[in-house]
Short mmCIF file of C-alpha atoms in Angstrom, two decimals:
data_model
loop_
_atom_site.label_atom_id
_atom_site.label_comp_id
_atom_site.label_asym_id
_atom_site.label_seq_id
_atom_site.Cartn_x
_atom_site.Cartn_y
_atom_site.Cartn_z
CA UNK A 30 10.79 -2.55 11.52
CA UNK A 31 10.45 -2.84 7.73
CA UNK A 32 13.93 -1.46 7.04
CA UNK A 33 12.48 1.47 5.05
CA UNK A 34 13.25 4.86 6.59
CA UNK A 35 11.22 7.97 5.92
CA UNK A 36 11.93 11.50 7.07
CA UNK A 37 10.50 13.68 8.37
CA UNK A 38 7.79 11.84 10.32
CA UNK A 39 5.70 14.97 10.68
CA UNK A 40 5.70 18.21 8.74
CA UNK A 41 3.49 21.26 9.10
CA UNK A 42 3.64 23.97 6.48
CA UNK A 43 1.56 26.66 4.82
CA UNK A 44 -0.26 26.78 1.52
CA UNK A 45 1.94 27.71 -1.39
CA UNK A 46 5.08 26.28 0.18
CA UNK A 47 7.32 23.48 -1.04
CA UNK A 48 8.49 20.43 0.91
CA UNK A 49 10.74 17.46 0.30
CA UNK A 50 10.11 14.02 1.74
CA UNK A 51 12.95 11.54 1.89
CA UNK A 52 13.02 7.77 1.73
CA UNK A 53 15.80 5.25 2.24
CA UNK A 54 14.83 1.80 0.94
CA UNK A 55 15.73 -1.52 2.48
CA UNK A 56 19.28 -2.59 1.84
CA UNK A 57 19.41 -4.34 -1.53
CA UNK A 58 16.03 -3.13 -2.78
CA UNK A 59 16.27 -1.38 -6.13
CA UNK A 60 12.70 -0.23 -6.47
CA UNK A 61 11.01 2.60 -4.60
CA UNK A 62 7.34 3.49 -4.64
CA UNK A 63 5.49 6.51 -3.31
CA UNK A 64 1.90 6.35 -2.09
CA UNK A 65 -0.42 9.02 -0.74
CA UNK A 66 -2.91 8.06 1.95
CA UNK A 67 -5.80 10.33 2.77
CA UNK A 68 -8.91 9.49 4.77
CA UNK A 69 -11.31 9.28 1.86
CA UNK A 70 -9.02 7.98 -0.90
CA UNK A 71 -7.15 5.11 0.68
CA UNK A 72 -3.67 4.36 -0.65
CA UNK A 73 -3.10 6.12 -3.96
CA UNK A 74 -0.10 5.13 -6.03
CA UNK A 75 1.98 8.13 -7.08
CA UNK A 76 5.15 6.93 -8.76
CA UNK A 77 7.69 4.10 -8.95
CA UNK A 78 11.43 4.17 -9.57
CA UNK A 79 13.73 1.28 -10.31
CA UNK A 80 17.48 1.71 -10.01
CA UNK A 81 17.24 5.44 -10.67
CA UNK A 82 14.73 5.32 -13.52
CA UNK A 83 11.06 6.17 -13.44
CA UNK A 84 9.08 3.02 -14.27
CA UNK A 85 5.44 3.71 -13.48
CA UNK A 86 3.34 6.76 -12.83
CA UNK A 87 0.01 6.93 -11.08
CA UNK A 88 -2.17 9.83 -10.09
CA UNK A 89 0.69 12.18 -9.35
CA UNK A 90 -0.04 15.87 -9.69
CA UNK A 91 2.18 18.06 -11.87
CA UNK A 92 3.06 20.02 -8.71
CA UNK A 93 4.68 16.86 -7.37
CA UNK A 94 7.92 15.35 -8.57
CA UNK A 95 10.23 12.61 -7.42
CA UNK A 96 13.63 11.16 -8.13
CA UNK A 97 15.78 8.24 -7.10
CA UNK A 98 19.45 8.90 -6.56
CA UNK A 99 22.48 6.69 -7.34
CA UNK A 100 22.59 5.52 -3.71
CA UNK A 101 18.93 4.43 -4.24
CA UNK A 102 17.37 6.81 -1.78
CA UNK A 103 14.41 8.73 -3.12
CA UNK A 104 12.87 12.14 -2.60
CA UNK A 105 9.33 13.29 -3.23
CA UNK A 106 9.00 17.01 -3.83
CA UNK A 107 5.65 18.69 -3.28
CA UNK A 108 5.28 22.31 -4.39
CA UNK A 109 2.62 25.03 -4.40
CA UNK A 110 1.01 23.13 -1.57
CA UNK A 111 -2.73 23.21 -1.11
CA UNK A 112 -4.89 22.27 1.87
CA UNK A 113 -5.93 19.10 0.04
CA UNK A 114 -2.35 17.87 -0.07
CA UNK A 115 -2.51 17.17 3.64
CA UNK A 116 -2.05 13.41 3.91
CA UNK A 117 0.25 10.60 4.91
CA UNK A 118 2.90 9.93 2.31
CA UNK A 119 4.34 6.43 2.29
CA UNK A 120 7.44 5.15 0.66
CA UNK A 121 7.83 1.44 -0.03
CA UNK A 122 10.61 -0.62 -1.50
CA UNK A 123 11.01 -4.02 -3.10
CA UNK A 124 13.56 -6.09 -4.92
CA UNK A 125 11.19 -6.20 -7.88
CA UNK A 126 12.56 -9.28 -9.51
CA UNK A 127 8.96 -10.44 -9.68
CA UNK A 128 5.59 -9.53 -8.20
CA UNK A 129 6.09 -9.72 -4.49
CA UNK A 130 6.12 -7.97 -1.17
CA UNK A 131 6.39 -4.23 -0.80
CA UNK A 132 7.99 -3.04 2.41
CA UNK A 133 6.49 0.19 3.65
CA UNK A 134 8.04 2.86 5.80
CA UNK A 135 6.09 4.46 8.63
CA UNK A 136 5.12 7.44 6.53
CA UNK A 137 5.51 11.20 6.57
CA UNK A 138 2.47 13.07 7.81
CA UNK A 139 2.09 16.36 5.97
CA UNK A 140 -0.25 19.03 7.29
CA UNK A 141 -0.86 22.08 5.12
CA UNK A 142 -2.41 25.03 6.96
CA UNK B 203 -6.47 2.39 -14.38
CA UNK B 204 -7.32 -0.82 -12.63
CA UNK B 205 -9.95 -0.56 -9.93
CA UNK B 206 -10.42 -2.86 -7.01
CA UNK B 207 -13.58 -2.71 -4.93
CA UNK B 208 -13.30 -3.73 -1.29
CA UNK B 209 -16.17 -4.56 1.08
CA UNK B 210 -17.12 -3.94 3.78
CA UNK B 211 -15.51 -0.64 4.73
CA UNK B 212 -15.97 -1.39 8.43
CA UNK B 213 -16.43 -4.69 10.23
CA UNK B 214 -16.97 -5.42 13.90
CA UNK B 215 -16.78 -8.96 15.23
CA UNK B 216 -16.72 -10.57 18.64
CA UNK B 217 -13.45 -12.08 19.74
CA UNK B 218 -13.27 -15.66 18.54
CA UNK B 219 -15.59 -15.13 15.58
CA UNK B 220 -14.52 -15.13 11.95
CA UNK B 221 -14.08 -12.12 9.70
CA UNK B 222 -14.35 -12.07 5.92
CA UNK B 223 -13.33 -9.22 3.61
CA UNK B 224 -13.96 -9.38 -0.12
CA UNK B 225 -12.45 -7.62 -3.10
CA UNK B 226 -13.52 -7.59 -6.72
CA UNK B 227 -11.57 -6.45 -9.75
CA UNK B 228 -12.04 -6.10 -13.48
CA UNK B 229 -8.71 -6.67 -15.24
CA UNK B 230 -8.23 -10.36 -15.96
CA UNK B 231 -4.50 -9.76 -16.54
CA UNK B 232 -3.92 -9.29 -12.80
CA UNK B 233 -1.98 -12.26 -11.43
CA UNK B 234 -0.87 -11.40 -7.92
CA UNK B 235 -3.20 -10.55 -5.06
CA UNK B 236 -1.73 -9.52 -1.70
CA UNK B 237 -3.40 -8.44 1.52
CA UNK B 238 -1.87 -5.80 3.76
CA UNK B 239 -2.59 -4.96 7.40
CA UNK B 240 -2.12 -1.44 8.67
CA UNK B 241 -1.99 -0.81 12.39
CA UNK B 242 -2.48 2.64 13.82
CA UNK B 243 0.47 4.90 13.15
CA UNK B 244 2.31 2.37 11.01
CA UNK B 245 2.79 1.55 7.37
CA UNK B 246 0.95 -1.34 5.72
CA UNK B 247 2.49 -4.77 6.15
CA UNK B 248 1.96 -7.83 3.98
CA UNK B 249 0.08 -10.60 5.79
CA UNK B 250 -0.69 -13.04 2.99
CA UNK B 251 -0.70 -13.16 -0.79
CA UNK B 252 -1.93 -15.43 -3.54
CA UNK B 253 -0.98 -15.88 -7.16
CA UNK B 254 -3.35 -16.58 -10.01
CA UNK B 255 -2.41 -20.24 -10.38
CA UNK B 256 -3.65 -21.00 -6.87
CA UNK B 257 -7.22 -20.99 -5.56
CA UNK B 258 -6.57 -20.88 -1.83
CA UNK B 259 -3.73 -20.26 0.56
CA UNK B 260 -3.69 -20.56 4.33
CA UNK B 261 -1.33 -19.32 7.02
CA UNK B 262 -2.45 -20.24 10.53
CA UNK B 263 -5.63 -18.23 11.22
CA UNK B 264 -5.49 -16.33 7.95
CA UNK B 265 -6.59 -17.62 4.55
CA UNK B 266 -7.10 -16.07 1.14
CA UNK B 267 -9.28 -17.45 -1.63
CA UNK B 268 -9.20 -16.44 -5.27
CA UNK B 269 -11.88 -16.92 -7.91
CA UNK B 270 -10.36 -15.78 -11.18
CA UNK B 271 -13.47 -16.53 -13.19
CA UNK B 272 -15.64 -14.33 -11.01
CA UNK B 273 -12.73 -11.91 -10.45
CA UNK B 274 -12.88 -11.74 -6.71
CA UNK B 275 -10.63 -12.68 -3.81
CA UNK B 276 -11.32 -12.78 -0.11
CA UNK B 277 -9.48 -12.64 3.19
CA UNK B 278 -10.67 -14.94 5.95
CA UNK B 279 -9.56 -14.51 9.55
CA UNK B 280 -10.67 -17.21 11.97
CA UNK B 281 -10.67 -17.13 15.78
CA UNK B 282 -10.21 -13.37 15.75
CA UNK B 283 -8.23 -11.74 18.53
CA UNK B 284 -8.09 -8.11 19.71
CA UNK B 285 -4.69 -7.70 18.06
CA UNK B 286 -6.34 -8.39 14.70
CA UNK B 287 -8.01 -4.97 14.99
CA UNK B 288 -6.53 -2.88 12.17
CA UNK B 289 -7.24 -1.66 8.65
CA UNK B 290 -6.89 -4.34 6.00
CA UNK B 291 -6.21 -3.57 2.35
CA UNK B 292 -6.50 -5.86 -0.60
CA UNK B 293 -4.35 -5.10 -3.61
CA UNK B 294 -3.64 -6.38 -7.03
CA UNK B 295 -0.55 -6.29 -9.12
CA UNK B 296 -0.25 -5.03 -12.60
CA UNK B 297 3.03 -4.77 -14.36
CA UNK B 298 5.58 -5.85 -16.85
CA UNK B 299 8.73 -4.59 -18.49
CA UNK B 300 10.14 -3.41 -15.19
CA UNK B 301 7.01 -1.59 -14.12
CA UNK B 302 5.42 -2.88 -10.97
CA UNK B 303 2.33 -1.21 -9.61
CA UNK B 304 0.12 -2.30 -6.75
CA UNK B 305 -3.40 -0.90 -6.76
CA UNK B 306 -5.05 -0.96 -3.34
CA UNK B 307 -8.65 -1.23 -2.28
CA UNK B 308 -9.98 1.47 0.01
CA UNK B 309 -9.54 -0.62 3.12
CA UNK B 310 -11.63 -2.36 5.75
CA UNK B 311 -11.44 -1.25 9.36
CA UNK B 312 -11.76 -4.38 11.45
CA UNK B 313 -12.64 -4.06 15.12
CA UNK B 314 -12.47 -7.17 17.30
CA UNK B 315 -14.54 -6.73 20.43
CA UNK B 316 -13.15 -8.55 23.49
#
């Protein structure tokens, strides 16, 4: 158990809909990262937050947004869903005092029908 | 952005043999190179890492080597066991000023045949 909690574990929805994925980082970790994992693209970095502020942005679509709340949990919002958004979405956390280990949750599997 | 090429994409070895996975990168500013193992249905987990001031690091049956001049780093697993079967990802760190981004390779699916 990494200490990172993601909900929901599975989600099935239709094209055009909007979903929210939630992540609770490890106790004490200030930084949260979101990654998308699809079969052909590996682990794609989406966005990073540190203590409530956005710090780095990867290949995140404009239809996607995220935030980190004062209690340090984070939410990833996916809207106007398309079939191609079907993937595993991972949240990871770290202390981020220096380059070091990321602790990953078990992921949220999104299926868009 | 930074790219990291990982080879091979799949690897099958007999139990007890060694496995080697290699990654190459282009940005010489990268200074931290971790390897993650992902088992079926789970998130990736760090198994070993190396920093740019070190050429090799070993942890029991797992070792990582780094050649900064040639810009490649490799994972070596010796005496493989069935529980080593998983997907392995190399990654490299790029960051500064509070920004910390890990870029992952596309993964190597390792199968250890009993």
